């Protein structure tokens, strides 16, 4: 795309979406019920399997390989890949045309507000673009909070022992350097019988009058536990405690609405479940809390009072092509619909858990309480370590799950997986359990 005007107008719409996906007409509606998988939730059954089979064609994952590890990194659809590559080509070809006029195209990030990308991401989480800072990943978002929130020596924060380092270590750094205190919840492990009430009690049990912040993973990485964020945020608010939600595993997985969640901050890694290009991150902060958050990385606009979240985007030169891809990933996701994605993939998670319950020797390590489950499940097979299960599935059928050590594997279902993929995996796990 050598013509700059067509490129700019292209950015304004949804041009990168392949024709097949560029109108909702494509999103196969019915009458496909005859092909629907009976194990899917009823609202998804109405869509029919043909929709998802068609959608799978938008991905370049090798046909004979099954990828169940979106919890680590997502596989972007073709439209996203093409948008990034096309934009990178455009930059390197047309950069001499760059005239620096304010209303003309720019070729990198770091110095501009990037509103169109913030707006498109905001639309995914029910927010406004001005309340989002774009960054590299969830780890940046967490560190911005940990470093930048007004807290004094002796102030306490509560976090769990299983928080991902990218959801917690910034607070440890602040504790060691500036004397805040991190209070740690020890989560029951395995989490099989965990309940939402128990989780609430665990947070309250570590809370004192000095508590200033609760670090809450929306879904934790190690046990795929979905936390009751609405309840926790409401309790935190009543007590004047800042609720910081780690959405690395939930953005693009659950239908997230930050206002419904009621939290004060939400950060995430769109390169996981939202299937964005690798190296995209975000931090949303409730408008009335932004004045209490200082920038960590400063350049010209670090103290921008009109656009405080832009003040957190002062990272110097960055790669605009990744944001172009992020925008397309947001559009792609929204064309399917967050709730539809959630219903489909949590439906496969349910199918997997039901199947595991029937396999003698299989144990579900993740919670089984309805409100704490999601599209990810951690499970084990008696007598087998995680890497043995992982390698068995790969060597036998090119099915990729992720070992998490002695407890087994983490298995995450996404829109490029199908109930048949889950069936095949369960059949192999049955065989492994017998061996
Ligand atoms: C719950 C959770 N938080 C934070 C992170 C860190 O994400 P990133 O490496 O993209 O910053 C991860 C990564 O797996 C995670 O699972």
Coordinates of C-alpha atoms and ligand atoms in Angstrom, one line a residue:
X1 CA 0.0 0.0 0.0
X2 CA 2.2 2.8 -1.2
X3 CA -0.3 5.6 -1.3
X4 CA -0.4 7.4 2.0
X5 CA -3.9 8.6 1.7
X6 CA -5.3 5.2 1.1
X7 CA -3.2 3.9 4.0
X8 CA -4.6 6.6 6.3
X9 CA -8.2 6.1 5.3
X10 CA -7.6 2.4 5.6
X11 CA -6.6 2.8 9.2
X12 CA -9.9 4.6 9.9
X13 CA -12.1 1.7 9.1
X14 CA -11.8 -2.1 9.3
X15 CA -10.0 -2.6 6.0
X16 CA -7.5 -5.2 7.2
X17 CA -10.2 -7.6 8.0
X18 CA -10.4 -10.2 5.3
X19 CA -13.5 -9.8 3.1
X20 CA -15.0 -12.9 4.8
X21 CA -14.8 -11.2 8.2
X22 CA -15.4 -7.7 7.2
X23 CA -19.1 -7.7 7.7
X24 CA -21.1 -9.4 10.3
X25 CA -22.9 -11.1 7.4
X26 CA -19.9 -13.4 7.3
X27 CA -20.1 -14.4 10.9
X28 CA -22.0 -17.5 10.0
X29 CA -25.3 -17.3 11.7
X30 CA -27.8 -20.1 11.0
X31 CA -29.4 -22.3 10.0
X32 CA -26.3 -24.2 11.2
X33 CA -27.8 -25.8 14.3
X34 CA -27.6 -29.2 12.7
X35 CA -23.8 -28.9 12.9
X36 CA -23.7 -27.5 16.4
X37 CA -21.8 -29.4 19.0
X38 CA -24.3 -30.5 21.7
X39 CA -21.8 -29.8 24.5
X40 CA -21.6 -26.1 23.8
X41 CA -23.7 -23.7 25.8
X42 CA -27.1 -23.2 24.2
X43 CA -26.4 -19.6 22.9
X44 CA -23.3 -20.9 21.1
X45 CA -25.1 -24.0 19.8
X46 CA -27.4 -21.6 17.9
X47 CA -24.3 -20.4 16.1
X48 CA -23.3 -23.8 14.9
X49 CA -19.9 -25.4 14.4
X50 CA -19.6 -24.1 10.9
X51 CA -19.0 -20.6 12.1
X52 CA -16.0 -21.7 14.1
X53 CA -14.7 -23.9 11.4
X54 CA -14.8 -21.0 9.1
X55 CA -13.1 -18.7 11.6
X56 CA -10.3 -21.2 12.1
X57 CA -9.3 -20.5 8.5
X58 CA -8.4 -16.9 9.5
X59 CA -5.4 -18.3 11.4
X60 CA -2.1 -19.6 10.0
X61 CA -1.5 -22.2 12.7
X62 CA -0.3 -25.4 11.0
X63 CA -3.3 -27.5 10.1
X64 CA -2.0 -30.7 11.8
X65 CA -1.1 -28.9 15.1
X66 CA -3.4 -28.0 17.9
X67 CA -2.5 -25.0 20.1
X68 CA -3.8 -25.0 23.6
X69 CA -1.4 -22.5 25.1
X70 CA -2.9 -19.1 24.5
X71 CA -2.3 -18.4 28.2
X72 CA 1.3 -17.9 27.3
X73 CA 1.0 -16.2 23.9
X74 CA -1.8 -16.0 21.4
X75 CA -1.7 -16.8 17.7
X76 CA -2.7 -13.7 15.8
X77 CA -5.2 -14.0 12.9
X78 CA -4.0 -13.3 9.4
X79 CA -5.6 -9.9 9.3
X80 CA -3.5 -8.8 12.3
X81 CA -0.3 -10.3 10.8
X82 CA -0.9 -8.7 7.5
X83 CA -1.6 -5.3 9.0
X84 CA 1.7 -5.3 11.0
X85 CA 3.8 -6.5 8.0
X86 CA 2.1 -4.2 5.6
X87 CA 2.7 -1.2 7.9
X88 CA 6.3 -2.1 8.5
X89 CA 6.8 -2.2 4.8
X90 CA 5.1 1.1 4.4
X91 CA 7.3 2.8 7.0
X92 CA 10.5 1.6 5.5
X93 CA 9.4 2.4 2.0
X94 CA 7.7 5.8 2.5
X95 CA 9.6 7.3 5.4
X96 CA 11.1 10.1 3.2
X97 CA 7.5 11.5 2.9
X98 CA 7.4 12.2 6.6
X99 CA 6.9 16.0 6.9
X100 CA 6.1 16.3 10.6
X101 CA 3.0 18.4 10.0
X102 CA 0.7 17.9 12.9
X103 CA -2.2 16.6 10.9
X104 CA -0.1 14.2 8.8
X105 CA 0.8 10.7 9.4
X106 CA 3.6 9.7 11.9
X107 CA 5.9 6.8 11.6
X108 CA 6.6 5.7 15.2
X109 CA 5.1 5.8 18.6
X110 CA 6.3 7.4 21.8
X111 CA 5.5 11.1 21.1
X112 CA 1.8 11.0 20.1
X113 CA -1.4 10.2 21.9
X114 CA -2.4 7.4 19.6
X115 CA -6.1 8.0 20.4
X116 CA -7.5 5.7 17.7
X117 CA -5.7 2.7 19.2
X118 CA -6.6 3.6 22.7
X119 CA -10.3 4.1 21.6
X120 CA -10.4 0.7 19.9
X121 CA -9.0 -1.1 22.9
X122 CA -11.3 0.9 25.2
X123 CA -14.2 -0.4 23.2
X124 CA -13.2 -4.0 24.1
X125 CA -13.3 -3.3 27.8
X126 CA -16.2 -0.9 28.1
X127 CA -14.0 2.1 28.8
X128 CA -12.9 5.4 27.2
X129 CA -9.6 5.7 25.3
X130 CA -8.4 8.6 27.4
X131 CA -8.3 6.3 30.4
X132 CA -6.0 3.8 28.8
X133 CA -2.2 4.0 28.5
X134 CA -0.7 1.7 25.9
X135 CA 2.6 0.0 26.9
X136 CA 4.5 -3.1 26.1
X137 CA 2.7 -5.7 28.2
X138 CA 1.0 -6.4 31.6
X139 CA 4.3 -6.2 33.4
X140 CA 4.6 -2.6 32.4
X141 CA 1.1 -1.9 33.6
X142 CA 1.7 -3.5 37.0
X143 CA 5.0 -1.6 37.4
X144 CA 3.4 1.7 36.6
X145 CA 1.0 1.2 39.4
X146 CA 3.6 -0.2 41.8
X147 CA 6.0 2.6 41.2
X148 CA 3.6 5.4 40.6
X149 CA 0.8 5.2 43.1
X150 CA 1.1 7.5 46.1
X151 CA 2.1 5.3 49.0
X152 CA 4.4 5.9 52.0
X153 CA 6.7 3.6 54.0
X154 CA 4.5 1.4 56.2
X155 CA 1.6 1.4 53.9
X156 CA 0.5 -2.2 53.1
X157 CA -0.6 -4.0 50.0
X158 CA -2.2 -7.5 49.8
X159 CA -1.2 -9.9 47.1
X160 CA -1.4 -13.7 46.7
X161 CA 1.5 -16.2 46.8
X162 CA 0.6 -17.3 43.3
X163 CA 0.6 -14.0 41.5
X164 CA 2.6 -14.0 38.3
X165 CA 5.9 -12.1 38.8
X166 CA 4.5 -9.7 36.1
X167 CA 1.6 -9.0 38.5
X168 CA 3.5 -8.6 41.6
X169 CA 7.3 -7.9 41.6
X170 CA 7.0 -4.2 41.1
X171 CA 5.4 -4.1 44.6
X172 CA 8.2 -6.2 46.0
X173 CA 10.7 -3.7 44.6
X174 CA 8.8 -0.8 46.1
X175 CA 8.7 -2.6 49.4
X176 CA 12.5 -3.2 49.4
X177 CA 13.4 0.3 48.2
X178 CA 10.8 2.5 49.9
X179 CA 9.4 0.5 52.8
X180 CA 5.9 -0.4 51.8
X181 CA 4.8 -3.7 53.2
X182 CA 3.5 -6.6 51.1
X183 CA 1.1 -9.0 52.9
X184 CA 0.8 -12.3 51.3
X185 CA -2.3 -14.6 51.0
X186 CA -1.5 -18.3 50.7
X187 CA -3.9 -19.9 48.3
X188 CA -5.0 -23.5 48.9
X189 CA -3.3 -25.8 46.4
X190 CA -4.7 -27.7 44.7
X191 CA -7.5 -25.1 44.2
X192 CA -10.1 -27.8 43.3
X193 CA -12.4 -27.0 46.2
X194 CA -11.8 -23.3 46.5
X195 CA -14.9 -21.1 46.8
X196 CA -15.5 -17.4 46.1
X197 CA -16.3 -16.7 49.7
X198 CA -13.0 -18.3 50.7
X199 CA -11.1 -16.0 48.4
X200 CA -12.9 -12.9 49.8
X201 CA -12.0 -14.1 53.4
X202 CA -8.4 -14.6 52.4
X203 CA -8.1 -11.0 51.2
X204 CA -9.9 -9.7 54.3
X205 CA -7.6 -11.8 56.5
X206 CA -4.5 -9.9 55.4
X207 CA -6.2 -6.5 55.5
X208 CA -5.4 -4.0 58.2
X209 CA -6.2 -0.2 58.6
X210 CA -2.8 0.4 56.8
X211 CA -3.9 -1.5 53.7
X212 CA -3.8 0.7 50.6
X213 CA -4.0 -1.7 47.7
X214 CA -5.3 -5.1 46.8
X215 CA -3.5 -6.8 43.9
X216 CA -6.1 -9.1 42.3
X217 CA -5.5 -11.4 39.4
X218 CA -8.6 -11.6 37.3
X219 CA -7.5 -15.1 36.4
X220 CA -4.3 -16.4 37.9
X221 CA -1.6 -18.0 35.7
X222 CA -0.6 -21.0 37.8
X223 CA -4.0 -22.5 38.7
X224 CA -6.3 -20.7 36.2
X225 CA -8.5 -19.5 39.1
X226 CA -11.0 -16.9 38.1
X227 CA -11.2 -14.4 41.0
X228 CA -14.5 -12.8 42.1
X229 CA -13.3 -9.4 41.0
X230 CA -16.6 -7.6 41.3
X231 CA -17.0 -8.6 44.9
X232 CA -13.4 -7.9 45.8
X233 CA -13.4 -4.5 44.1
X234 CA -16.7 -3.5 45.9
X235 CA -15.3 -4.4 49.3
X236 CA -12.0 -2.7 48.5
X237 CA -13.9 0.5 47.5
X238 CA -15.9 0.5 50.7
X239 CA -12.7 0.4 52.7
X240 CA -10.8 3.0 50.6
X241 CA -8.5 0.4 49.2
X242 CA -7.2 0.7 45.7
X243 CA -8.1 -2.4 43.6
X244 CA -5.5 -3.3 40.9
X245 CA -6.6 -6.0 38.6
X246 CA -4.1 -8.1 36.6
X247 CA -6.1 -8.8 33.4
X248 CA -3.2 -10.6 31.6
X249 CA -5.2 -13.8 31.5
X250 CA -8.7 -12.3 31.1
X251 CA -8.5 -9.6 28.4
X252 CA -9.9 -11.2 25.2
X253 CA -10.9 -14.3 27.2
X254 CA -13.7 -13.1 29.4
X255 CA -16.1 -10.3 28.4
X256 CA -14.4 -7.6 30.4
X257 CA -16.3 -4.4 31.3
X258 CA -14.1 -2.4 33.7
X259 CA -17.0 -0.4 35.0
X260 CA -19.0 -3.5 35.9
X261 CA -15.9 -5.0 37.5
X262 CA -15.7 -1.9 39.6
X263 CA -11.9 -1.9 40.0
X264 CA -9.6 1.1 40.1
X265 CA -7.1 -0.2 37.6
X266 CA -6.9 -3.0 35.1
X267 CA -3.8 -3.9 33.1
X268 CA -3.3 -6.6 30.5
X269 CA -1.3 -8.2 27.7
X270 CA -3.3 -8.1 24.5
X271 CA -0.8 -10.4 22.9
X272 CA -2.3 -13.3 24.8
X273 CA -6.1 -13.8 24.5
X274 CA -6.8 -10.8 22.4
X275 CA -4.5 -12.2 19.7
X276 CA -2.7 -8.9 19.2
X277 CA 0.9 -8.6 17.9
X278 CA 3.5 -9.6 20.5
X279 CA 4.7 -6.7 22.6
X280 CA 1.4 -4.9 23.2
X281 CA 0.2 -4.0 26.7
X282 CA -2.4 -1.7 28.4
X283 CA -3.2 -0.1 31.7
X284 CA -6.6 1.4 32.4
X285 CA -7.1 3.6 35.4
X286 CA -10.4 4.9 36.8
X287 CA -10.5 8.7 36.0
X288 CA -10.8 9.8 39.6
X289 CA -7.7 7.8 40.5
X290 CA -5.4 9.0 37.8
X291 CA -4.3 12.1 39.7
X292 CA -2.8 9.8 42.3
X293 CA -0.6 8.0 39.8
X294 CA 2.8 9.4 38.9
X295 CA 4.7 8.5 35.7
X296 CA 7.5 6.0 36.0
X297 CA 9.1 6.8 32.6
X298 CA 9.3 10.5 31.7
X299 CA 9.7 12.3 28.5
X300 CA 8.1 15.6 27.2
X301 CA 4.5 15.0 28.2
X302 CA 5.0 13.1 31.5
X303 CA 3.0 15.7 33.4
X304 CA 0.2 16.2 30.9
X305 CA -2.7 17.3 33.0
X306 CA -5.2 17.1 30.1
X307 CA -4.3 13.5 29.1
X308 CA -2.9 11.9 32.2
X309 CA -2.7 8.4 30.8
X310 CA -0.7 9.8 27.9
X311 CA 1.7 10.9 30.6
X312 CA 2.3 7.2 31.2
X313 CA 3.1 6.5 27.5
X314 CA 6.4 8.5 27.5
X315 CA 8.6 5.6 26.5
X316 CA 10.5 7.2 23.7
X317 CA 10.5 5.7 20.2
X318 CA 8.4 2.6 19.7
X319 CA 7.0 0.5 16.9
X320 CA 3.8 1.9 15.4
X321 CA 3.2 -1.2 13.3
X322 CA 2.5 -3.1 16.5
X323 CA -0.3 -0.6 17.4
X324 CA -1.7 -0.9 13.9
X325 CA -1.9 -4.7 14.5
X326 CA -3.4 -4.1 18.0
X327 CA -6.2 -2.0 16.4
X328 CA -7.0 -4.8 14.0
X329 CA -7.0 -7.4 16.8
X330 CA -9.5 -5.3 18.7
X331 CA -11.7 -5.0 15.7
X332 CA -11.5 -8.7 14.9
X333 CA -12.4 -9.6 18.5
X334 CA -15.3 -7.1 18.6
X335 CA -16.7 -8.4 15.3
X336 CA -17.1 -11.8 16.9
X337 CA -18.2 -10.3 20.2
X338 CA -16.6 -10.7 23.6
X339 CA -19.5 -12.6 25.1
X340 CA -19.6 -15.0 22.2
X341 CA -15.9 -15.6 22.6
X342 CA -16.2 -16.2 26.3
X343 CA -19.2 -18.5 25.9
X344 CA -17.5 -20.6 23.3
X345 CA -14.1 -21.0 25.0
X346 CA -15.4 -21.4 28.5
X347 CA -17.8 -24.0 27.0
X348 CA -14.8 -25.9 25.8
X349 CA -13.2 -25.5 29.2
X350 CA -16.3 -27.1 30.7
X351 CA -16.2 -29.9 28.2
X352 CA -12.6 -30.6 29.2
X353 CA -13.3 -30.6 32.9
X354 CA -16.3 -32.9 32.5
X355 CA -14.2 -35.3 30.5
X356 CA -11.3 -35.2 33.0
X357 CA -13.7 -36.1 35.8
X358 CA -14.5 -39.4 34.0
X359 CA -10.8 -40.4 33.6
X360 CA -9.6 -42.5 36.5
X361 CA -6.3 -41.0 37.7
X362 CA -6.9 -37.5 36.3
X363 CA -7.0 -34.7 38.8
X364 CA -8.3 -31.2 38.3
X365 CA -6.0 -28.8 40.0
X366 CA -7.9 -25.7 39.0
X367 CA -11.1 -24.7 40.9
X368 CA -14.3 -26.5 40.0
X369 CA -16.7 -24.0 41.5
X370 CA -18.8 -22.6 38.7
X371 CA -17.9 -18.9 39.4
X372 CA -14.1 -19.6 39.5
X373 CA -13.8 -21.6 36.2
X374 CA -12.8 -20.3 32.8
X375 CA -11.3 -21.5 29.5
X376 CA -8.1 -22.5 31.1
X377 CA -7.7 -25.6 33.3
X378 CA -4.7 -27.0 35.2
X379 CA -4.8 -30.8 35.6
X380 CA -2.6 -33.8 36.3
X381 CA -2.5 -37.5 35.6
X382 CA -1.5 -39.7 38.5
X383 CA 2.2 -40.7 38.4
X384 CA 3.0 -38.3 35.5
X385 CA 4.9 -35.1 35.7
X386 CA 3.8 -32.1 33.7
X387 CA 6.5 -32.5 31.1
X388 CA 5.6 -36.1 30.5
X389 CA 1.9 -35.2 29.8
X390 CA 3.0 -32.3 27.6
X391 CA 5.5 -34.4 25.6
X392 CA 3.1 -37.3 25.3
X393 CA 0.3 -35.1 23.7
X394 CA 2.8 -33.4 21.4
X395 CA 4.6 -36.6 20.3
X396 CA 1.4 -38.5 19.7
X397 CA -0.8 -35.9 18.1
X398 CA 0.9 -32.5 18.0
X399 CA -1.3 -31.2 20.7
X400 CA 0.4 -28.4 22.6
X401 CA -0.4 -27.8 26.3
X402 CA 2.0 -26.3 28.8
X403 CA 3.7 -28.2 31.6
X404 CA 3.5 -26.5 34.9
X405 CA 5.7 -29.0 36.7
X406 CA 4.6 -31.6 39.3
X407 CA 1.0 -30.5 39.3
X408 CA 0.5 -31.3 35.6
X409 CA -0.3 -29.1 32.6
X410 CA -2.2 -25.9 31.9
X411 CA -4.6 -26.3 29.0
X412 CA -6.2 -23.2 27.5
X413 CA -9.0 -23.3 24.9
X414 CA -9.4 -20.5 22.4
X415 CA -11.4 -19.7 19.3
X416 CA -9.0 -21.6 17.1
X417 CA -9.7 -24.8 19.1
X418 CA -12.7 -27.0 18.7
X419 CA -14.7 -29.4 20.8
X420 CA -13.3 -32.2 18.6
X421 CA -9.8 -31.1 19.6
X422 CA -10.8 -31.4 23.2
X423 CA -12.3 -34.9 22.6
X424 CA -9.0 -36.0 20.9
X425 CA -7.0 -34.8 23.9
X426 CA -9.3 -36.5 26.4
X427 CA -9.0 -39.8 24.5
X428 CA -5.2 -39.5 24.6
X429 CA -5.2 -38.6 28.3
X430 CA -7.4 -41.7 29.0
X431 CA -4.8 -43.8 27.3
X432 CA -1.9 -42.1 29.2
X433 CA -3.7 -42.6 32.6
X434 CA -3.9 -46.3 31.9
X435 CA -0.3 -46.7 31.0
Ligands
LIG1 C1 -1.6 -13.5 35.4 C2 -0.4 -12.9 34.6 N1 0.1 -11.7 34.9 C3 1.1 -11.1 34.3 C4 1.7 -11.8 33.3 C5 2.9 -11.1 32.6 O1 2.5 -10.9 31.2 P1 3.6 -10.2 30.3 O2 4.8 -11.1 30.2 O3 2.9 -10.1 29.0 O4 3.9 -8.9 30.9 C6 1.3 -13.1 32.9 C7 2.0 -13.8 31.9 O5 1.8 -15.0 31.7 C8 0.2 -13.6 33.6 O6 -0.2 -14.9 33.3

